[in-house]
mmCIF file of C-alpha atoms in Angstrom:
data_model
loop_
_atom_site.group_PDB
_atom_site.id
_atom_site.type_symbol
_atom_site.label_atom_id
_atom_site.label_comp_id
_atom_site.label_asym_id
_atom_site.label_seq_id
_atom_site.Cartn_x
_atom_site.Cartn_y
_atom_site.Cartn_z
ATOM 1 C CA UNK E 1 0.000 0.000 0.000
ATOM 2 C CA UNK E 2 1.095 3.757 -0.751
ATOM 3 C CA UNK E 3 2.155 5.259 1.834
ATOM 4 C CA UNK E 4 0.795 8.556 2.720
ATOM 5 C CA UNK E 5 3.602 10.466 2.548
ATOM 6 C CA UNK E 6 3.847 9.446 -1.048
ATOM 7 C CA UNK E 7 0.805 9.931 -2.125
ATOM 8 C CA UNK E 8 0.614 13.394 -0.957
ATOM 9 C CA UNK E 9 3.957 14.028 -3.101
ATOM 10 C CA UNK E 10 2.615 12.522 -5.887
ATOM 11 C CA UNK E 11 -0.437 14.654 -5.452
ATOM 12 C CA UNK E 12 1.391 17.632 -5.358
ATOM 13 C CA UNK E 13 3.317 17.086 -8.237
ATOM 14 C CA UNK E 14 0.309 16.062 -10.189
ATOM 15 C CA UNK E 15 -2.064 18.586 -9.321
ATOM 16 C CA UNK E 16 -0.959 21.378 -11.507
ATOM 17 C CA UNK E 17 1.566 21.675 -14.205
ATOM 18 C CA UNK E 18 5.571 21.838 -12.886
ATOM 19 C CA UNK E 19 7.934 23.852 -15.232
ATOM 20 C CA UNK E 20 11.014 21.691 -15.364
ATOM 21 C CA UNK E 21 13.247 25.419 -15.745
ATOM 22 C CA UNK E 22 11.506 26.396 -13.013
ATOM 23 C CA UNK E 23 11.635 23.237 -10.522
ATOM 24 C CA UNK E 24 15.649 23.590 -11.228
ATOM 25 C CA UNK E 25 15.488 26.705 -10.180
ATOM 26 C CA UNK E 26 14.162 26.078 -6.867
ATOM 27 C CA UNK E 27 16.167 23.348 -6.459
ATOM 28 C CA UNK E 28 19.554 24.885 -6.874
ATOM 29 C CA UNK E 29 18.200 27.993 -4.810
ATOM 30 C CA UNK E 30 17.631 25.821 -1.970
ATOM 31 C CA UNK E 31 19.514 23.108 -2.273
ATOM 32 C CA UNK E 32 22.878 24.126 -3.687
ATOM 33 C CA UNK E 33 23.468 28.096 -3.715
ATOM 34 C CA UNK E 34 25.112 27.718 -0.124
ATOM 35 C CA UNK E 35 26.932 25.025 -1.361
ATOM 36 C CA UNK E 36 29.233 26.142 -4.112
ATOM 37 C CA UNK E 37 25.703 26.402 -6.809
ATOM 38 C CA UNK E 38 27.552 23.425 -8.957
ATOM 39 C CA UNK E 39 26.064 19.672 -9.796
ATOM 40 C CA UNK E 40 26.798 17.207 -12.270
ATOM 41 C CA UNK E 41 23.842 16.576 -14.795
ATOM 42 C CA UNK E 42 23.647 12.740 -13.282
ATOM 43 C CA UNK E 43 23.159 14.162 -10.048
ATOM 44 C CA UNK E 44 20.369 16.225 -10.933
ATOM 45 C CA UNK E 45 18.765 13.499 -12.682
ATOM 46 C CA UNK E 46 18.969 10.895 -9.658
ATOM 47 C CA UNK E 47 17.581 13.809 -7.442
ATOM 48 C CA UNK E 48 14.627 14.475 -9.585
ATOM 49 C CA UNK E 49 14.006 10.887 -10.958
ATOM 50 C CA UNK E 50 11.895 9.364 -7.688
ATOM 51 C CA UNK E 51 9.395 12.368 -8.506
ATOM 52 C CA UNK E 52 8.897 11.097 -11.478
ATOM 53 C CA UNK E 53 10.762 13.479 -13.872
ATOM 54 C CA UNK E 54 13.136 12.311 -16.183
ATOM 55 C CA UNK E 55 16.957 12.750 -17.760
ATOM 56 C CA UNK E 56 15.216 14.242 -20.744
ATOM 57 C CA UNK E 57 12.799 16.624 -18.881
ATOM 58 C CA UNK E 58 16.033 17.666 -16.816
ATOM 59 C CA UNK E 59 18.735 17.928 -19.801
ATOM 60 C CA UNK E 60 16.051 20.360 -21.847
ATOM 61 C CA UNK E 61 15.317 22.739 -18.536
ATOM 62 C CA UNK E 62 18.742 23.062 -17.600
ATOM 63 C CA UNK E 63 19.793 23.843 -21.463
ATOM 64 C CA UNK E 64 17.243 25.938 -21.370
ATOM 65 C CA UNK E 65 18.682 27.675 -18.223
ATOM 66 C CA UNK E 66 21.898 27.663 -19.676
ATOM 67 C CA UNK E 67 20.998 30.007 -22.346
ATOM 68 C CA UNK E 68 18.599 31.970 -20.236
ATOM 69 C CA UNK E 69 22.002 33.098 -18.400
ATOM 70 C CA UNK E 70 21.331 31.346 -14.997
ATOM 71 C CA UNK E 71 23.744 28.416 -15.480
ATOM 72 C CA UNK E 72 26.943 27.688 -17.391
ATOM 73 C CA UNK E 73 28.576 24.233 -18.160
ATOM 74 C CA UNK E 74 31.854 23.062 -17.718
ATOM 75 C CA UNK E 75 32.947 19.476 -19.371
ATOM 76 C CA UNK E 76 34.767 16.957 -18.098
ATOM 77 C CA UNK E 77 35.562 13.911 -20.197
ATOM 78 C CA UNK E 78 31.852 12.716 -20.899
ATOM 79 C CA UNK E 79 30.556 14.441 -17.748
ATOM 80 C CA UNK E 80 28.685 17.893 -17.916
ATOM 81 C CA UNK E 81 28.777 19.740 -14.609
ATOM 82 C CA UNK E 82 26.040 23.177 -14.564
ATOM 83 C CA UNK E 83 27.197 26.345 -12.034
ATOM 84 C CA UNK E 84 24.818 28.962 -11.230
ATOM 85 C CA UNK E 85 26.309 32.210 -13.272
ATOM 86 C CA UNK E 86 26.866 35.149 -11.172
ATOM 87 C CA UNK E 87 24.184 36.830 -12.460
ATOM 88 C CA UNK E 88 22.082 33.709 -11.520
ATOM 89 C CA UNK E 89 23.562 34.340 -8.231
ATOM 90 C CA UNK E 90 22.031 38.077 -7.918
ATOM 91 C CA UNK E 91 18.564 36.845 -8.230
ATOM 92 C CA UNK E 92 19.282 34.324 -5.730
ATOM 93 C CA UNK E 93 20.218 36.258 -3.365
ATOM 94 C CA UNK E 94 17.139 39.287 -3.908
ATOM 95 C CA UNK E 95 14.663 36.003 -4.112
ATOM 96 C CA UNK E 96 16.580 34.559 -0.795
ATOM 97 C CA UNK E 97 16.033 38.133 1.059
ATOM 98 C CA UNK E 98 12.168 37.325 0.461
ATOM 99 C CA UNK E 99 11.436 33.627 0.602
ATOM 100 C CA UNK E 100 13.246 32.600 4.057
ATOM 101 C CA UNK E 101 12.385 36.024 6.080
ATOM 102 C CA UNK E 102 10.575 34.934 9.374
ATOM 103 C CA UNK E 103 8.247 37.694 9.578
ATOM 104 C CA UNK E 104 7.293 40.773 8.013
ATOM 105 C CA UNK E 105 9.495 43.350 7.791
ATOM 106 C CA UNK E 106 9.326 46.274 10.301
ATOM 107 C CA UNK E 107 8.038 49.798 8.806
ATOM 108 C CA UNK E 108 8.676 52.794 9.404
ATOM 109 C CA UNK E 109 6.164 54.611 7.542
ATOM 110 C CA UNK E 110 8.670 56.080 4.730
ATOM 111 C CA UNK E 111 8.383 55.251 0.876
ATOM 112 C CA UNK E 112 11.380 55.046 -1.756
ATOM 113 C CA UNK E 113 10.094 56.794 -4.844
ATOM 114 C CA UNK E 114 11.911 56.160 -8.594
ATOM 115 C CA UNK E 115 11.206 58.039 -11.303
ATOM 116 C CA UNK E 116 11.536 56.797 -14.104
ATOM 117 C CA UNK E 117 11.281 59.959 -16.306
ATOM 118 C CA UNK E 118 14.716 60.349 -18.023
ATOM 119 C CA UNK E 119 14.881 56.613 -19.029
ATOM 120 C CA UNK E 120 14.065 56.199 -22.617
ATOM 121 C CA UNK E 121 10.829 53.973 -23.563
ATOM 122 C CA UNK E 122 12.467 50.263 -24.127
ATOM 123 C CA UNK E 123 14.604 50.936 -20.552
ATOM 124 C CA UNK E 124 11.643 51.997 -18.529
ATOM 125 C CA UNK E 125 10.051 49.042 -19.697
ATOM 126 C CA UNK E 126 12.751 46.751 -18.321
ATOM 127 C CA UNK E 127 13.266 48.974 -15.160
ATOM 128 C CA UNK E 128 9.274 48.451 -14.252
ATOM 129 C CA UNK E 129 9.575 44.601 -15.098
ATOM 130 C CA UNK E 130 12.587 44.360 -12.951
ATOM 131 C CA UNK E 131 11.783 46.511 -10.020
ATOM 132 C CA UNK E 132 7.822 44.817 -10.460
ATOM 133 C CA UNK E 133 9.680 41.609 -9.085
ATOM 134 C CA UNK E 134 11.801 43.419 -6.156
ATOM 135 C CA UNK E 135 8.566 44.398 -4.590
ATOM 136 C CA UNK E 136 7.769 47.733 -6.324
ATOM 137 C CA UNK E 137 4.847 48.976 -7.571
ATOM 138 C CA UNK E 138 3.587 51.576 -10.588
ATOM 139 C CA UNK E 139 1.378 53.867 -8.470
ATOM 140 C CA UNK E 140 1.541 56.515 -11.535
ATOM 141 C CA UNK E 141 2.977 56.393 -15.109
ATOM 142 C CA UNK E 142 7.043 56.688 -14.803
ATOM 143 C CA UNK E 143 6.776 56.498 -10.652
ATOM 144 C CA UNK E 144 7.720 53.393 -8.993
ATOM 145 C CA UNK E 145 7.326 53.087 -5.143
ATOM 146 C CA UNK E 146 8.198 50.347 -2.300
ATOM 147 C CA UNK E 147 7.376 50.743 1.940
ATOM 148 C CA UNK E 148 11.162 51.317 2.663
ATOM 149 C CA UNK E 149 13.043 48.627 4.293
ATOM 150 C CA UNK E 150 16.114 48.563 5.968
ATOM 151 C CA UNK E 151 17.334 45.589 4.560
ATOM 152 C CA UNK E 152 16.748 46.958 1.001
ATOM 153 C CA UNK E 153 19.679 48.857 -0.230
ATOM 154 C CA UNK E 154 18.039 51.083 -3.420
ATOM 155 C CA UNK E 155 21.080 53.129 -4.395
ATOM 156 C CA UNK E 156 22.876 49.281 -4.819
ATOM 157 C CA UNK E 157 19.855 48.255 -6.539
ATOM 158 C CA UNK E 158 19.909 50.547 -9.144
ATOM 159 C CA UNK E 159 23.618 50.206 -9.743
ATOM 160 C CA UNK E 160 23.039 46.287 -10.393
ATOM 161 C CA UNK E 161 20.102 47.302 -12.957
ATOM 162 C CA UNK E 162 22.719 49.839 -14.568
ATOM 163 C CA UNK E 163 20.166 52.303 -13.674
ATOM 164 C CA UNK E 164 21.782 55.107 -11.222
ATOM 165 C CA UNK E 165 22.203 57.772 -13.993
ATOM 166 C CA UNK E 166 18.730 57.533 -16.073
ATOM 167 C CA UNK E 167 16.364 56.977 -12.492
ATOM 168 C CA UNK E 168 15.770 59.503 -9.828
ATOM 169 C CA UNK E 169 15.146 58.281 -5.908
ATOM 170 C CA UNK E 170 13.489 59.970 -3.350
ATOM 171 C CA UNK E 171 12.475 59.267 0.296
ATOM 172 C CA UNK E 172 9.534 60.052 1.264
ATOM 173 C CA UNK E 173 6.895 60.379 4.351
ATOM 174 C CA UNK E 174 3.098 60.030 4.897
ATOM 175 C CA UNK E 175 2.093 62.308 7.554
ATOM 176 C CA UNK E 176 -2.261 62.672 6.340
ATOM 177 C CA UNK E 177 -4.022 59.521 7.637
ATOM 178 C CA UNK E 178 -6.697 60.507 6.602
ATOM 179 C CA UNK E 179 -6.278 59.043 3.463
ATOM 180 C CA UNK E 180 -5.607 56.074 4.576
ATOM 181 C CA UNK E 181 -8.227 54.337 2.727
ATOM 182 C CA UNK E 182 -7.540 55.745 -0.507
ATOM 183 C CA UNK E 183 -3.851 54.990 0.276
ATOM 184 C CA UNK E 184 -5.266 50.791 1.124
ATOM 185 C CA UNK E 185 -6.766 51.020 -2.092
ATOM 186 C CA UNK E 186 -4.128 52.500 -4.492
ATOM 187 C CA UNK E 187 -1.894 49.767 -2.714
ATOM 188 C CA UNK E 188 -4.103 46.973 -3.735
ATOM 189 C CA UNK E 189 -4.604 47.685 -7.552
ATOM 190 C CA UNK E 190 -0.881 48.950 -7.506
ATOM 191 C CA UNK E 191 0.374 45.539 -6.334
ATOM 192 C CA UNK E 192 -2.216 43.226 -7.457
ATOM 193 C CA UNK E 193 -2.696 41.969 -4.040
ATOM 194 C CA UNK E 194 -5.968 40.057 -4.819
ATOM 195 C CA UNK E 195 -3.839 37.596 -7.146
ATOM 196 C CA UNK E 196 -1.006 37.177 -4.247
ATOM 197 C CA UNK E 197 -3.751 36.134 -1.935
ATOM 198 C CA UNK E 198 -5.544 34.278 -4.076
ATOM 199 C CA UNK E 199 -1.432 32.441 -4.051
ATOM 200 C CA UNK E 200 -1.206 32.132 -0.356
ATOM 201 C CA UNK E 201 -4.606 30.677 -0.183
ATOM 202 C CA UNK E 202 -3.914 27.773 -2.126
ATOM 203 C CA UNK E 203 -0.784 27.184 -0.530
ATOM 204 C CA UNK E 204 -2.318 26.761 2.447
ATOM 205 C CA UNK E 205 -4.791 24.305 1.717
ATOM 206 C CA UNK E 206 -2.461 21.932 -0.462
ATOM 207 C CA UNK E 207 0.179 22.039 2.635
ATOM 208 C CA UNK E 208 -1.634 22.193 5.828
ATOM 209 C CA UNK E 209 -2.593 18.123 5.118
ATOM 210 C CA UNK E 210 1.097 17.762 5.281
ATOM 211 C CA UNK E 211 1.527 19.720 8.600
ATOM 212 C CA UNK E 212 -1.227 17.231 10.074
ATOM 213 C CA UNK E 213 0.583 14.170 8.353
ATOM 214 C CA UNK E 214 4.078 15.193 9.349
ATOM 215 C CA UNK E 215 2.195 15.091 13.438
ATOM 216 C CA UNK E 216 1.026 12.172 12.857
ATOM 217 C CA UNK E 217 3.714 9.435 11.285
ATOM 218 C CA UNK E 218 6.140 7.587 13.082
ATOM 219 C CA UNK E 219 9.843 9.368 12.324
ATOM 220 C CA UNK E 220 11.102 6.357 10.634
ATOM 221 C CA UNK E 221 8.777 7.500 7.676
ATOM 222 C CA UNK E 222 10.816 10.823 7.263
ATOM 223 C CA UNK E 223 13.527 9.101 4.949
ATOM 224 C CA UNK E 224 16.183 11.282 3.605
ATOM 225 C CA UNK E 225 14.310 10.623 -0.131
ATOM 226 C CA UNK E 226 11.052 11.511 0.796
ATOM 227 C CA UNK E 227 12.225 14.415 3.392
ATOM 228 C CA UNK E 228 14.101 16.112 -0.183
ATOM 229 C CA UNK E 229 10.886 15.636 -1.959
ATOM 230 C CA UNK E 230 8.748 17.607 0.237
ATOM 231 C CA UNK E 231 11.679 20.326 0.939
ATOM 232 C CA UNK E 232 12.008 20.876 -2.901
ATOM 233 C CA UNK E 233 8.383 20.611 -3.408
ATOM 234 C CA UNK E 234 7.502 23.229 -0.326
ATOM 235 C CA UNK E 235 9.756 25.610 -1.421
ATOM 236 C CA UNK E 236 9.132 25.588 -5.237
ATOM 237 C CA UNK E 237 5.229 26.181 -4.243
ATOM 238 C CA UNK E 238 5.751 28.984 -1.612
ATOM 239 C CA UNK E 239 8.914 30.651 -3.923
ATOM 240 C CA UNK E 240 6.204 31.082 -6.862
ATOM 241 C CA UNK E 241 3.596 32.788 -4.606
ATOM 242 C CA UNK E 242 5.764 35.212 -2.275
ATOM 243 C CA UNK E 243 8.327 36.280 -5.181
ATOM 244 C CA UNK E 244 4.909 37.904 -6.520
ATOM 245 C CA UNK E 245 4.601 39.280 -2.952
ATOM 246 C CA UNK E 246 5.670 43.041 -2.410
ATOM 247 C CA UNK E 247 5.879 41.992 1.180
ATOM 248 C CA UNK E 248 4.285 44.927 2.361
ATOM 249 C CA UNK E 249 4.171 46.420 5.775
ATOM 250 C CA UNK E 250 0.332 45.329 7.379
ATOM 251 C CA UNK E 251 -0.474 48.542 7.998
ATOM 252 C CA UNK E 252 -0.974 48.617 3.977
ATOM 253 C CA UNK E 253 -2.790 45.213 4.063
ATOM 254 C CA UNK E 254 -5.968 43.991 3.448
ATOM 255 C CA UNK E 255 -8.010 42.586 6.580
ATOM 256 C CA UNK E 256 -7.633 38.821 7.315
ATOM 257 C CA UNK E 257 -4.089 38.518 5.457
ATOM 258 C CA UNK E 258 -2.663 35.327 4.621
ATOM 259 C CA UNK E 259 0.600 35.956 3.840
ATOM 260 C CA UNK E 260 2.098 35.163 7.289
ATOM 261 C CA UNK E 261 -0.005 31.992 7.590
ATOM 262 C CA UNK E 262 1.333 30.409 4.568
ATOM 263 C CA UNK E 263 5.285 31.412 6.172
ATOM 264 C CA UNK E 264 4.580 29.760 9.094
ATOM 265 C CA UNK E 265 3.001 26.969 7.653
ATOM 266 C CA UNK E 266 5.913 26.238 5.816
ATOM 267 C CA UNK E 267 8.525 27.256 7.975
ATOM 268 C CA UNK E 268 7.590 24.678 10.332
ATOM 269 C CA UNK E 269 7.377 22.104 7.616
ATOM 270 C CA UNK E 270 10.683 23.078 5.906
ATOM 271 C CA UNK E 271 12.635 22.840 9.815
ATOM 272 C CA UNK E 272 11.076 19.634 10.050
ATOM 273 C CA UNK E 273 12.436 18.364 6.923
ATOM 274 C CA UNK E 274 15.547 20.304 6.034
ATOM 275 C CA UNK E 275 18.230 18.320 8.200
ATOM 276 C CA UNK E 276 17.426 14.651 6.077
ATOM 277 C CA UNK E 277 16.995 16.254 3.140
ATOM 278 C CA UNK E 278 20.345 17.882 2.956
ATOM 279 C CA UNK E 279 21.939 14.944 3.774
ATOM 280 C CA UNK E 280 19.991 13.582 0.741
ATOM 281 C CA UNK E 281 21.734 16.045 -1.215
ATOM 282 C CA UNK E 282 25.262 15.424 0.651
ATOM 283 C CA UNK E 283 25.023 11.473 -0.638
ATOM 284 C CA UNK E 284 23.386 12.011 -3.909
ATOM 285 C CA UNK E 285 25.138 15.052 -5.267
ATOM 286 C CA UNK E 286 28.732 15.425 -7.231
ATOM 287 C CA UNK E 287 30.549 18.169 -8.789
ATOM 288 C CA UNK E 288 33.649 19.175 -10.080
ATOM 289 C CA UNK E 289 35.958 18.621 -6.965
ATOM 290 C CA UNK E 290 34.273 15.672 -5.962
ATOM 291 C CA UNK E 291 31.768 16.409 -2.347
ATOM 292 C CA UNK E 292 29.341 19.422 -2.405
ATOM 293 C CA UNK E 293 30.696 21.544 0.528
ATOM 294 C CA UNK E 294 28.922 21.876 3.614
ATOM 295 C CA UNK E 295 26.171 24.845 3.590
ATOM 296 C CA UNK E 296 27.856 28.444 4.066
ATOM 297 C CA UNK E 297 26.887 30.222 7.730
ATOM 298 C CA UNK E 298 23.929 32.277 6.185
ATOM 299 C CA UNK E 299 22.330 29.319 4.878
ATOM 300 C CA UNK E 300 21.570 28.396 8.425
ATOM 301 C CA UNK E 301 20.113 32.050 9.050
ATOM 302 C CA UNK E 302 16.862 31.193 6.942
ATOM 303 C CA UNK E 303 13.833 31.724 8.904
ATOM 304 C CA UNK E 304 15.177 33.307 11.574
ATOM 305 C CA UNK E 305 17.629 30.038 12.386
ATOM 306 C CA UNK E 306 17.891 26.533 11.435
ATOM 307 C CA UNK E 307 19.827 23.896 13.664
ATOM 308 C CA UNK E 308 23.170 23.821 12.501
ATOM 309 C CA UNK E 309 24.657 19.701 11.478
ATOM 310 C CA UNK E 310 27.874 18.345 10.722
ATOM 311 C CA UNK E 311 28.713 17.009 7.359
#
């Protein structure tokens, strides 16, 4: 008989379509960005095979990703090994700075403004797509805006989009209240928020079965194999929903949120799971000098602290 842990990955894996580029994606953001970002091909393919995906599905995602500019290959002999390019490191780390927060960020009622006026029409473009997915929003035609954070550094932002000479960037406050509401609903079109919750919502109802099965197994069941599979699986579902998230301050939020329900929900999945599952990766995974390294020091500063292992 199935077991239930199995059938709830198969589930997940069946009930909606999985981009192989994107799967990969998550996978080496999680799995192997702390630890050098470098695999062979045969590695991937045994990690990804007991889900039930392929060494063709994985050869055409990570060509794909090759000449998308997030990976680059290096041969040896008959062996193909695929390193995250720097650039694909950037995005990891701006993704990283949202996915494994803990909480909301603080607030402290300030707003970075860019405008986008001196930028001609195919660079503004690019600049809204870009800044669109590091949490700003159009709130008029060349004006960009984002709550201000402290752990968001603009001016080194803008240098990394080769922006800092065509954008300008103010800081600014929001002393009326009284237009709060207006301000609530500006935010909401602005950012699309209905879509993001509509994100969280699901989420939460494919992965809180999983919470209650996790509390309810003996611990024998949490092999190494399954323990990667719901890891890669958890993350790859939460990473599509709260990269679309402008992780804004609640005072800017709807009533009834679910944003920090879904992080919690899978924060306490992901600690449950991470320690097997990187040892999964440890015995399964090869690259050019041989071992994958153990995980750098920040890797073990997602979600405000995971329990540190020897490797």
């Amino acid at each position: 008989m199935e077991h239930k842990l199995d059938a709830f990955i198969r589930h997940a894996v069946d009930a909606q379509p999985v981009s192989g580029t994107s799967l990969i994606i998550s996978l080496y953001g999680d799995a192997l960005s702390h630890r050098g970002g470098e695999i062979w091909l045969g590695s991937l393919s045994a990690l990804l095979e007991a889900l039930g995906f392929g060494d063709r599905f994985v050869r055409t995602s990570v060509f794909r990703l090759q000449k998308e500019g997030w990976l680059a290959v290096e041969k040896i002999g008959r062996r193909s090994f695929y390193r995250v390019t720097e650039q694909g490191m950037r995005q990891f780390r701006h993704a990283e700075s949202k996915i494994y927060l803990s909480e909301q960020p603080a607030w402290d009622g300030k707003w970075d403004l860019l405008l986008l006026e001196r930028a001609d029409k195919h660079e503004r473009a690019r600049l809204k797509k870009e800044l669109g997915w590091l949490g700003f929003g159009q709130i008029a035609n060349n004006l960009m805006a984002a709550p201000t954070h402290a752990q968001t550094d603009v001016t080194a932002l803008l240098g990394e989009l080769n922006a800092s000479e065509r954008v300008i960037y103010f800081r600014a406050d929001y002393p009326y209240n009284r237009s709060e509401q207006t301000l609530q609903q500006l935010v909401a079109d602005c950012w699309s928020l209905n879509e993001v919750a509509a994100g969280y919502h699901e989420f939460i109802v494919s992965f809180r079965p999983l919470m209650a099965l996790l509390r309810e197994i003996a611990p024998a069941a949490l092999t190494p194999q399954r323990c990667f599979q719901i890891k890669l699986l958890l993350i790859h579902f939460f990473r599509r929903v709260v990269l679309k998230d402008p992780l804004l301050p609640d005072a800017l939020l709807p009533a009834q949120w679910e944003g920090q329900i879904a992080r919690n929900l899978c924060i306490n999945i992901y600690q449950q799971v991470d320690r097997a599952a990187t040892d999964y990766v440890s015995a399964l995974a090869e690259t050019t000098i041989g071992a994958l390294p153990a995980p750098s020091a920040s890797y073990y500063r997602r979600f405000g602290g995971l329990p540190r292992d020897t490797f």
